[in-house]
Coordinates of C-alpha atoms and ligand atoms in Angstrom, one line a residue:
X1 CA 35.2 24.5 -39.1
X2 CA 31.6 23.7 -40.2
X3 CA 30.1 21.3 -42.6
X4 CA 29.0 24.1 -44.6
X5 CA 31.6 25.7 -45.0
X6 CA 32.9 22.7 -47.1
X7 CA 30.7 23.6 -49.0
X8 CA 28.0 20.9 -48.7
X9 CA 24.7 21.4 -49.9
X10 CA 21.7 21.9 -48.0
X11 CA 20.1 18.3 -47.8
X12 CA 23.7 16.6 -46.6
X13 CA 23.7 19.4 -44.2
X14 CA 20.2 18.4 -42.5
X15 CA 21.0 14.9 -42.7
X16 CA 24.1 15.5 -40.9
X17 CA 22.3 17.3 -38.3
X18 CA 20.3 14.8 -37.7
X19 CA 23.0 12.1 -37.3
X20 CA 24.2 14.7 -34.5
X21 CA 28.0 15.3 -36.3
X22 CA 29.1 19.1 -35.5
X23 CA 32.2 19.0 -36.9
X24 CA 34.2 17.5 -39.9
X25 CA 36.9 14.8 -39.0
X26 CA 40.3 15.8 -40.4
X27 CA 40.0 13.5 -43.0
X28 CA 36.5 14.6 -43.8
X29 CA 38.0 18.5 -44.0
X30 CA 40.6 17.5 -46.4
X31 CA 38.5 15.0 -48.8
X32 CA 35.3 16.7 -49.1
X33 CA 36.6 19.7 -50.8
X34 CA 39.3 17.6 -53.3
X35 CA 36.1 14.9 -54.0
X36 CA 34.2 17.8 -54.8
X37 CA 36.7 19.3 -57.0
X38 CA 37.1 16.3 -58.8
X39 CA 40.2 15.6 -58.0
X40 CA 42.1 12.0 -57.3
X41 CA 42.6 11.3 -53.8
X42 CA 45.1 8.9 -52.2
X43 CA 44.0 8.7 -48.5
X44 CA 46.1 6.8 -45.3
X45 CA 43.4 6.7 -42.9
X46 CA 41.7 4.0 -41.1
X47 CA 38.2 3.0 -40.1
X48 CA 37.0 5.3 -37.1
X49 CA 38.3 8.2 -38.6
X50 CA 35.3 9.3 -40.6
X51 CA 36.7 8.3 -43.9
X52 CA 33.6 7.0 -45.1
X53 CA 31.7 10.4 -44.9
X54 CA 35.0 12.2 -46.3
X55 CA 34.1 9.9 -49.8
X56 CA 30.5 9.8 -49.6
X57 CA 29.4 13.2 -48.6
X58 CA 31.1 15.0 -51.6
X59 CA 30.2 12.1 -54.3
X60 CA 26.6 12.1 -53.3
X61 CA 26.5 15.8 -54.1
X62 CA 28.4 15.6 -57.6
X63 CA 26.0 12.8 -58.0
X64 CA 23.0 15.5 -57.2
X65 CA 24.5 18.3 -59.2
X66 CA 26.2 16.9 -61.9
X67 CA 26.0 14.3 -64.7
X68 CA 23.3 12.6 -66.6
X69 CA 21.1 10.2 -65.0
X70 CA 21.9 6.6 -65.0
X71 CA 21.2 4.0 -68.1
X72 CA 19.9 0.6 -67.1
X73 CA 22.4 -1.6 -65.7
X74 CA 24.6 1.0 -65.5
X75 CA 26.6 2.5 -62.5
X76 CA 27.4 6.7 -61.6
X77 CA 29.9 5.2 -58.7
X78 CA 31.3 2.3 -57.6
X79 CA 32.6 1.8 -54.6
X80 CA 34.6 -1.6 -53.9
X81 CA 35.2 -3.1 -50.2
X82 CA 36.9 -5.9 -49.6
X83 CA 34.5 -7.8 -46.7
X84 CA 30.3 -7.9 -46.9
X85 CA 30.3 -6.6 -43.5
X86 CA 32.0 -3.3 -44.9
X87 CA 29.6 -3.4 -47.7
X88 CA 27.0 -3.7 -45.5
X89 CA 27.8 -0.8 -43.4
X90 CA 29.1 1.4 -46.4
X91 CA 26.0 1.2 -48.2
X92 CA 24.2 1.9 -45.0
X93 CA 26.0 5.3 -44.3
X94 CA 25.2 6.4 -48.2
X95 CA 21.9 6.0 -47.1
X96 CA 22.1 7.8 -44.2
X97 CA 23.4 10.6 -45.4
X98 CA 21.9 10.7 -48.7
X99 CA 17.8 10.5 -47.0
X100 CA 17.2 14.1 -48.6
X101 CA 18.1 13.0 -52.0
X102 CA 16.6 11.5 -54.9
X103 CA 19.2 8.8 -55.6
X104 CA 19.1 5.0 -56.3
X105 CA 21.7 2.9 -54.4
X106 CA 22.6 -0.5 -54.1
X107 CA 24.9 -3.2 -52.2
X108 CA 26.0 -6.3 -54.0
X109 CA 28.5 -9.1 -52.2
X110 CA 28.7 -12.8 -52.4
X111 CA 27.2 -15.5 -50.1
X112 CA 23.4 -14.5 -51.1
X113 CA 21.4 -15.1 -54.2
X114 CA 22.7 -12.9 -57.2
X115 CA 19.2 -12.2 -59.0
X116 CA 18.0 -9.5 -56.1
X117 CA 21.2 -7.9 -57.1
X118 CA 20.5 -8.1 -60.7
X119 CA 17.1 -6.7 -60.6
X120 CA 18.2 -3.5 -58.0
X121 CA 20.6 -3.0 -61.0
X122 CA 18.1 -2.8 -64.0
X123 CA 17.1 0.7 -63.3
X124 CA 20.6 1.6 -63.1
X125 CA 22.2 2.7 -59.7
X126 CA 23.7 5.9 -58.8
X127 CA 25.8 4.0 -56.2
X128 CA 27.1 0.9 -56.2
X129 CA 28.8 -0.9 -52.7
X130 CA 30.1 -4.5 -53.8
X131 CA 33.2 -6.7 -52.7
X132 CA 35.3 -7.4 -56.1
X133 CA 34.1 -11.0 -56.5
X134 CA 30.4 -10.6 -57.2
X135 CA 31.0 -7.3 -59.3
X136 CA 32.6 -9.1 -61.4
X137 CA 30.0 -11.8 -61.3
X138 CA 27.2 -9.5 -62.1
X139 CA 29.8 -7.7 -65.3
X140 CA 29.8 -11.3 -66.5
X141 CA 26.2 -11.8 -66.7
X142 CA 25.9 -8.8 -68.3
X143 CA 23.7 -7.0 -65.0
X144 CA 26.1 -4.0 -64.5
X145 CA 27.8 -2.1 -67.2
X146 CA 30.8 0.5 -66.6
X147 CA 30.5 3.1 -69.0
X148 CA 28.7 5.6 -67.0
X149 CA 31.1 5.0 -64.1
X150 CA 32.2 8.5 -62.8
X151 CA 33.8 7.4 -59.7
X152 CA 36.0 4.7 -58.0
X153 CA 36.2 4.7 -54.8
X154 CA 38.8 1.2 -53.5
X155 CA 38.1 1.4 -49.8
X156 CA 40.6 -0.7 -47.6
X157 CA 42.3 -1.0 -50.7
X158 CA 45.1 -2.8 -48.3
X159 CA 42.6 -5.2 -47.3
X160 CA 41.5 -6.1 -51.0
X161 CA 44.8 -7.3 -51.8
X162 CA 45.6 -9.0 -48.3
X163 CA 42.2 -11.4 -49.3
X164 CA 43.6 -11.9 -52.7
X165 CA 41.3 -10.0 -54.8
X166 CA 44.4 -8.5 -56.8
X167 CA 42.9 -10.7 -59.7
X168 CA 39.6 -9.7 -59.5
X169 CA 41.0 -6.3 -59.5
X170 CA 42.8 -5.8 -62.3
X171 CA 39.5 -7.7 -64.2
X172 CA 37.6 -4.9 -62.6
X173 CA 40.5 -2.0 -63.4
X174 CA 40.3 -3.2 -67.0
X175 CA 36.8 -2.9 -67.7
X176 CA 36.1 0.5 -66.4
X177 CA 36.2 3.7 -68.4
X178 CA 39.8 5.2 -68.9
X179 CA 38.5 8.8 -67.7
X180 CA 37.2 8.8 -64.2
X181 CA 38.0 9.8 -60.7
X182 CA 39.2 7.8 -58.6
X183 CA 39.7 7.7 -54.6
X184 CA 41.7 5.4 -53.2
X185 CA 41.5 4.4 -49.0
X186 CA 43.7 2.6 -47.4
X187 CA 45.0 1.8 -43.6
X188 CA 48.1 0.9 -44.7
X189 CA 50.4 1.5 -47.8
X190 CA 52.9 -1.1 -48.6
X191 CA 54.8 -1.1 -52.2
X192 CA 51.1 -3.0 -53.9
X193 CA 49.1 -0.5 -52.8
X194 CA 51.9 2.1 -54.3
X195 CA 52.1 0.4 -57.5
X196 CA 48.1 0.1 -57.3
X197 CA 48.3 4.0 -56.8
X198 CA 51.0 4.8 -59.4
X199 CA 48.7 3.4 -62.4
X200 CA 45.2 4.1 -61.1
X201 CA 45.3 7.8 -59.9
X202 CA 46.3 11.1 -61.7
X203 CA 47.6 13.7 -60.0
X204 CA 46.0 12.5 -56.7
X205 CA 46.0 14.5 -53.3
X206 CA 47.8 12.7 -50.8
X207 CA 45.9 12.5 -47.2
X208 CA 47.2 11.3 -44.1
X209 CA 45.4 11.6 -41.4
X210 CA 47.2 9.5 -38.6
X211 CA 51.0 8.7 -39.2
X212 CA 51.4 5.3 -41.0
X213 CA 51.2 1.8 -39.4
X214 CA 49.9 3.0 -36.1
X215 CA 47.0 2.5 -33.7
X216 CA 44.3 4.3 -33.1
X217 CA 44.8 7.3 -30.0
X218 CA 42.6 6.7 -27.1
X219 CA 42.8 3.2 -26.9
X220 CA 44.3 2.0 -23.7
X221 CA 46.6 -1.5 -25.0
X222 CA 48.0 -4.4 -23.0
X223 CA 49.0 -7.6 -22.7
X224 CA 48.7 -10.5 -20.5
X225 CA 50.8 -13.3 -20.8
X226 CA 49.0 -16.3 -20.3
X227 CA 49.4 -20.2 -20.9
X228 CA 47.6 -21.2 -24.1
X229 CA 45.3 -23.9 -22.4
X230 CA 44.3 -21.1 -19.6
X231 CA 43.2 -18.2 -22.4
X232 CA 39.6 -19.4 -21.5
X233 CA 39.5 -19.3 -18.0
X234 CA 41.4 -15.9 -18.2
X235 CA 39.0 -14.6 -20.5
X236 CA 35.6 -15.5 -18.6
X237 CA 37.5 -14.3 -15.5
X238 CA 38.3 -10.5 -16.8
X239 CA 34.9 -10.4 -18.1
X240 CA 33.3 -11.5 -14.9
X241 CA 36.2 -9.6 -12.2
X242 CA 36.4 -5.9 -14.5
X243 CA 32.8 -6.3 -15.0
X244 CA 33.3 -5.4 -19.0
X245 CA 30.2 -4.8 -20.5
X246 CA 30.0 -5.7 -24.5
X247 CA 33.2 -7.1 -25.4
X248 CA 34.7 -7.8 -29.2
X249 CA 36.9 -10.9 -28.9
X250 CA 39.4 -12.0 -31.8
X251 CA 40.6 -15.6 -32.4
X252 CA 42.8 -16.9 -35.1
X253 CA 40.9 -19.6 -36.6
X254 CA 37.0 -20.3 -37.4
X255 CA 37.1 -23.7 -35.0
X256 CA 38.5 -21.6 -32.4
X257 CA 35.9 -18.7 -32.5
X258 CA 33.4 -22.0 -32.4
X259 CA 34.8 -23.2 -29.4
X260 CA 35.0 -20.0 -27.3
X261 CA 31.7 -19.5 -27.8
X262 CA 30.6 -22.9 -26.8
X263 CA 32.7 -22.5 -23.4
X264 CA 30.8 -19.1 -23.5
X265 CA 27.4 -20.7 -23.8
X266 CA 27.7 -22.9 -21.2
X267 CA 28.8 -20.7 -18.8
X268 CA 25.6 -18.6 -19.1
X269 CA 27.4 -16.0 -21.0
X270 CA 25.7 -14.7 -24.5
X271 CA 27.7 -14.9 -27.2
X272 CA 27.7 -14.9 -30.8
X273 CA 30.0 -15.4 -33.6
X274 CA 31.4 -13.9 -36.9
X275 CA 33.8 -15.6 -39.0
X276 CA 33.8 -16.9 -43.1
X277 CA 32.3 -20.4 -42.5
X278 CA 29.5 -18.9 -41.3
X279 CA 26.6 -18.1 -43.6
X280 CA 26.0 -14.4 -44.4
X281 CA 22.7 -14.2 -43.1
X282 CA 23.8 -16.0 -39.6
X283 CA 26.6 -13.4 -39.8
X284 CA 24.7 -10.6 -40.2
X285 CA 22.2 -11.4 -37.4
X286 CA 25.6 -12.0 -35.4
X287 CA 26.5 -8.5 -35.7
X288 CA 22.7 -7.2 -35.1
X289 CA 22.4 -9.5 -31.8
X290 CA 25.3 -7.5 -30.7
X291 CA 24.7 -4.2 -31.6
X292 CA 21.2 -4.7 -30.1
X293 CA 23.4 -5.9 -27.0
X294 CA 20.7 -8.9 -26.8
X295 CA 24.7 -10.7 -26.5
X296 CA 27.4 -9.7 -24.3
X297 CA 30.3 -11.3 -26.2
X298 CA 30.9 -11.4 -29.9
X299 CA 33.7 -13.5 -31.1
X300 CA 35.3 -12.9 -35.0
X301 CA 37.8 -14.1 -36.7
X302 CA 39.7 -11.7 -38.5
X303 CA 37.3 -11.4 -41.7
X304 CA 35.1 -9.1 -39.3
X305 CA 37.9 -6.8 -37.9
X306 CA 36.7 -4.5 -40.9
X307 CA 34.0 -2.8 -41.5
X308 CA 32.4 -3.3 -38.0
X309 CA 30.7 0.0 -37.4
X310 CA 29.5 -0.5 -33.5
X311 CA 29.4 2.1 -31.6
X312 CA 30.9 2.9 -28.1
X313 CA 32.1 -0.5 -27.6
X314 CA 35.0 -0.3 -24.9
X315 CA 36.9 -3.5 -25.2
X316 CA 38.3 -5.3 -27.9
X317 CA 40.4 -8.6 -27.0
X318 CA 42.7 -10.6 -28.7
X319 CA 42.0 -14.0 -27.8
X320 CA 44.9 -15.1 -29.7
X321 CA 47.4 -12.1 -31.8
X322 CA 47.3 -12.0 -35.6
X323 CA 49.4 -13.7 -38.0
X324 CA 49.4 -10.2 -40.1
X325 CA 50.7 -7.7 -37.7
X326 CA 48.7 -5.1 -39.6
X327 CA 45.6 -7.1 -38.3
X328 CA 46.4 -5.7 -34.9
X329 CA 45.7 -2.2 -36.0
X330 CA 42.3 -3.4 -37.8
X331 CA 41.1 -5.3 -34.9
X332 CA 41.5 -2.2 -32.0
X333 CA 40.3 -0.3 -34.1
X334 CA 36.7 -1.4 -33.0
X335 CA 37.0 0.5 -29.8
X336 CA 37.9 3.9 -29.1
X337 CA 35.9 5.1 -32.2
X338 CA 35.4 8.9 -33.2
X339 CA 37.3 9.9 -29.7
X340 CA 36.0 7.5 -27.3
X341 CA 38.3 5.9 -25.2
X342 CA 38.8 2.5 -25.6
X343 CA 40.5 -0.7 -24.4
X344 CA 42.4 -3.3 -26.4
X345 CA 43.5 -6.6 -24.5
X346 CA 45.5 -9.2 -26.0
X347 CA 46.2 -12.6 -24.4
X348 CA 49.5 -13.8 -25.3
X349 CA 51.3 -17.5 -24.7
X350 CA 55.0 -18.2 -25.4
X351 CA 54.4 -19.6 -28.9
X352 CA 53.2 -16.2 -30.1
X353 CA 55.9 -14.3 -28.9
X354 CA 57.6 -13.9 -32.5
X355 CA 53.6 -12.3 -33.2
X356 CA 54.0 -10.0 -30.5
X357 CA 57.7 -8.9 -31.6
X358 CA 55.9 -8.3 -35.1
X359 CA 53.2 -6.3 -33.5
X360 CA 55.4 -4.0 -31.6
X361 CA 57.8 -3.5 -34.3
X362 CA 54.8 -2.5 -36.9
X363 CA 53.2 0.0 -34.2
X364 CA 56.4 1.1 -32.6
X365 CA 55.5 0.3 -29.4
X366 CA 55.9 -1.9 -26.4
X367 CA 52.6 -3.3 -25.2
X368 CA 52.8 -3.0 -21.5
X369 CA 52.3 -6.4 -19.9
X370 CA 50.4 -7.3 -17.0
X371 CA 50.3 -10.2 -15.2
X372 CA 47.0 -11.9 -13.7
X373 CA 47.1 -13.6 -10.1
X374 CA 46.4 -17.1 -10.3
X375 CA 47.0 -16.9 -14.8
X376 CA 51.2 -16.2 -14.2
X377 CA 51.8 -19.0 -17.3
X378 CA 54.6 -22.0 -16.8
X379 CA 55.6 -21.0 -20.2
X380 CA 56.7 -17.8 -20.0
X381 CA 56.6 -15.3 -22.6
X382 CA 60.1 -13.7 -23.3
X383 CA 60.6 -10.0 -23.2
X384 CA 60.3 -8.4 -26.6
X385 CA 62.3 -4.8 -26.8
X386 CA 61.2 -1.3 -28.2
X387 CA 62.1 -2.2 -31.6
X388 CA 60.1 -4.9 -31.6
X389 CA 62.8 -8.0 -31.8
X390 CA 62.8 -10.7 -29.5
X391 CA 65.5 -10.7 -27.1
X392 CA 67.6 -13.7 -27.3
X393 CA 68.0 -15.6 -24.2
X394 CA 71.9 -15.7 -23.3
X395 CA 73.4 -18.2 -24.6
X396 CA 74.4 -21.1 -21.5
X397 CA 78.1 -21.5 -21.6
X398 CA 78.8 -24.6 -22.8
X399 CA 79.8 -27.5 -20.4
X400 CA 83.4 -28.9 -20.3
X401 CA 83.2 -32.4 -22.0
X402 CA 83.5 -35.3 -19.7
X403 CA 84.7 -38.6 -20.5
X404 CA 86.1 -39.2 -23.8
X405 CA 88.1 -42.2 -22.8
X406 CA 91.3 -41.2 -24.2
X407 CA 92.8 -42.5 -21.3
Ligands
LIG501 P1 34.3 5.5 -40.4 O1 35.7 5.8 -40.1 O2 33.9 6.1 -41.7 O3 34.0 4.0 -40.3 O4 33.4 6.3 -39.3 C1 33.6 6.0 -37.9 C2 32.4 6.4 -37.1 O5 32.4 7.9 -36.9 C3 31.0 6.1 -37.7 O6 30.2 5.6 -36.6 C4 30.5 7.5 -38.1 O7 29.1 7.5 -38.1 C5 31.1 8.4 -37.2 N1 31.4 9.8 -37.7 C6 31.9 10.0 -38.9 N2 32.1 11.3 -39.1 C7 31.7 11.9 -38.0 C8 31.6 13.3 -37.6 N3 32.0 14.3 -38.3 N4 31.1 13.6 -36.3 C9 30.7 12.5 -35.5 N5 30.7 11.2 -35.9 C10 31.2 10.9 -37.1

């Protein structure tokens, strides 16, 4: 199967070509058509699968082909993200693929000054990327109006609701035009994103690309359990021992990220961090220091396990496992990216084994373990079974009471 014969006009075609993609991802193959027919889509497929292209490729042609052309302060589609790193790089592949065309675009999140914003929007925007939050900051003040809106596209729609932007939402929901088409993306569907579904899309075509609540194939997973004080020492040893190149590290909390990269830093090792206390600009530059491979090691919380669009990067670690065992699927899914193979790491002490058991139960697996020489941890982390439970240790039989001095 060919591009074209989707149907794509000639200008997406060349800029395909010159992004080098042959072939349409399966999700890509099923959109494209049903986005260009105007149709409602519900999609299950996660980041790395090419979703982005499935959305924008068809909407930046019905944009081209069809439709009047955008009122000031007014919006053809909007696309909502949950993160600014997503919006960041959504807004950047509309842009790549939409070089050959005549079209305004935009990217609006929080974190920066609103009155750039405000002014790309005064011409009116064809596209729209923004994280709920500031859109609806922007519909306050009057900046962006959504009567032209012909499109909705709620990308990592699971995501949105996970940050608690189910508010902002429904603000947004209730503002926009009755009649439009919307496409909704998510990794993961629980009964929210359901409900979300039942009173947002109309007849919608259902698209699944990789069965629900699993990982991505091609990425090689493991654990290593290790005792939390030694996570460090394990870590800069792997890196230094398997030689990894560029590594993507996960830690649960924005202190945590801090202090890995400290230890990092003074080792000699470059590093960089990503993670919500952080200012957007510093994060941004995070994420460019690394893609530019001027660092070796960038370490995120879990506000940059979507969205991150790096390519080739062969190892993603967990420093420390999610609390949300959906996170786990997010976070590997940096690596092993459009068919690479990949390899996911997670270091595990005893107090995360109930995270572990969550893990395996969500992705139907048994992460095989591995134990380092010299790392074997003096709290060891029990065994977890296939369906993810924690096996309960036998009980000890109790001991006979002695004393009692009834005689
Ligand atoms: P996404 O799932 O949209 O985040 O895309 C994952 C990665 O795959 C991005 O780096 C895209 O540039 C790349 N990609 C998307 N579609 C194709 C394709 N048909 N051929 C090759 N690479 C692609």
């Amino acid at each position: 199967m060919t591009f074209a014969s989707l149907g794509l006009i000639d200008p997406l075609l060349r800029a395909l070509d010159t992004l080098g993609y042959k072939t349409p991802t399966p999700v890509q193959a099923q959109a494209i058509p049903a986005v260009l027919a105007g149709r409602d889509l519900m999609a299950a497929a996660q980041t790395g699968t090419g979703k982005t292209a499935g959305f924008a490729l068809p909407l930046l042609q019905r944009l081209t082909l069809q439709g009047s052309p955008v009122a000031s302060n007014s919006v053809r589609v909007l696309v909502l993200v949950p993160t600014r790193e997503l919006a960041v790089q959504v807004h950047k592949s509309f842009h790549e693929y939409a070089g050959n065309l005549p079209l305004r675009m935009a990217v609006a999140f929080g974190g920066v000054s609103i009155n750039p914003q405000m002014m790309k929007l005064r011409k009116g925007l064809d596209v729209l990327v923004a994280t709920p939050g500031r859109l609806l900051d922007l519909h306050r003040q009057n900046a962006v109006r959504f009567n032209q809106v012909e499109t909705l596209v709620l990308d990592e729609a699971d995501r949105m609701l996970d940050l608690g932007f189910s508010r902002e939402l429904d603000a947004v929901f209730a503002a926009l035009p009755k009649r439009m088409q919307t496409l909704l993306f998510s990794a993961t569907f629980s009964d929210a994103i359901r409900a979300l579904a039942g009173t947002l899309l109309v007849d919608p075509l259902s698209i699944e690309v990789s069965p629900r609540n699993t990982t991505a194939k091609g990425v090689k997973q493991w654990m290593i359990p290790v005792d939390k004080k030694r996570k460090t020492e394990l870590f800069t040893n792997l890196l230094r021992k398997k030689r990894w190149g560029q590594v993507l590290v996960f830690v649960k909390t924005r202190k945590g990220v801090e202090q890995l990269v400290g230890s990092l830093l003074a080792q000699g090792i470059t590093a960089d961090s990503i993670h919500g206390d952080k200012p957007q600009p510093g994060r941004l530059r995070a994420l460019e220091r690394f893609k530019t491979a001027e660092v070796q090691v960038l370490v995120a919380t879990d506000v940059a396990a979507r969205g991150l669009d790096i390519d080739d990067l062969p190892q993603v670690v967990n420093f420390d496992l999610p609390i949300v065992a959906e996170d786990y699927i997010h976070r590997i899914g940096r690596t092993g990216r459009a068919g690479a193979v990949g390899e996911a790491i997670s270091l595990v002490c005893a107090d995360e084994v109930q995270l572990l058991a969550a893990i395996e139960a969500l992705t139907r697996q048994t992460l095989r373990r591995t134990e380092e020489p010299g790392f074997e941890p003096e709290h060891r982390v029990p065994v977890t079974d296939t369906g993810g439970q924690v096996l309960k240790k036998p009980k000890k039989p109790k001991k006979p009471k002695v004393g009692g001095g009834r005689f």
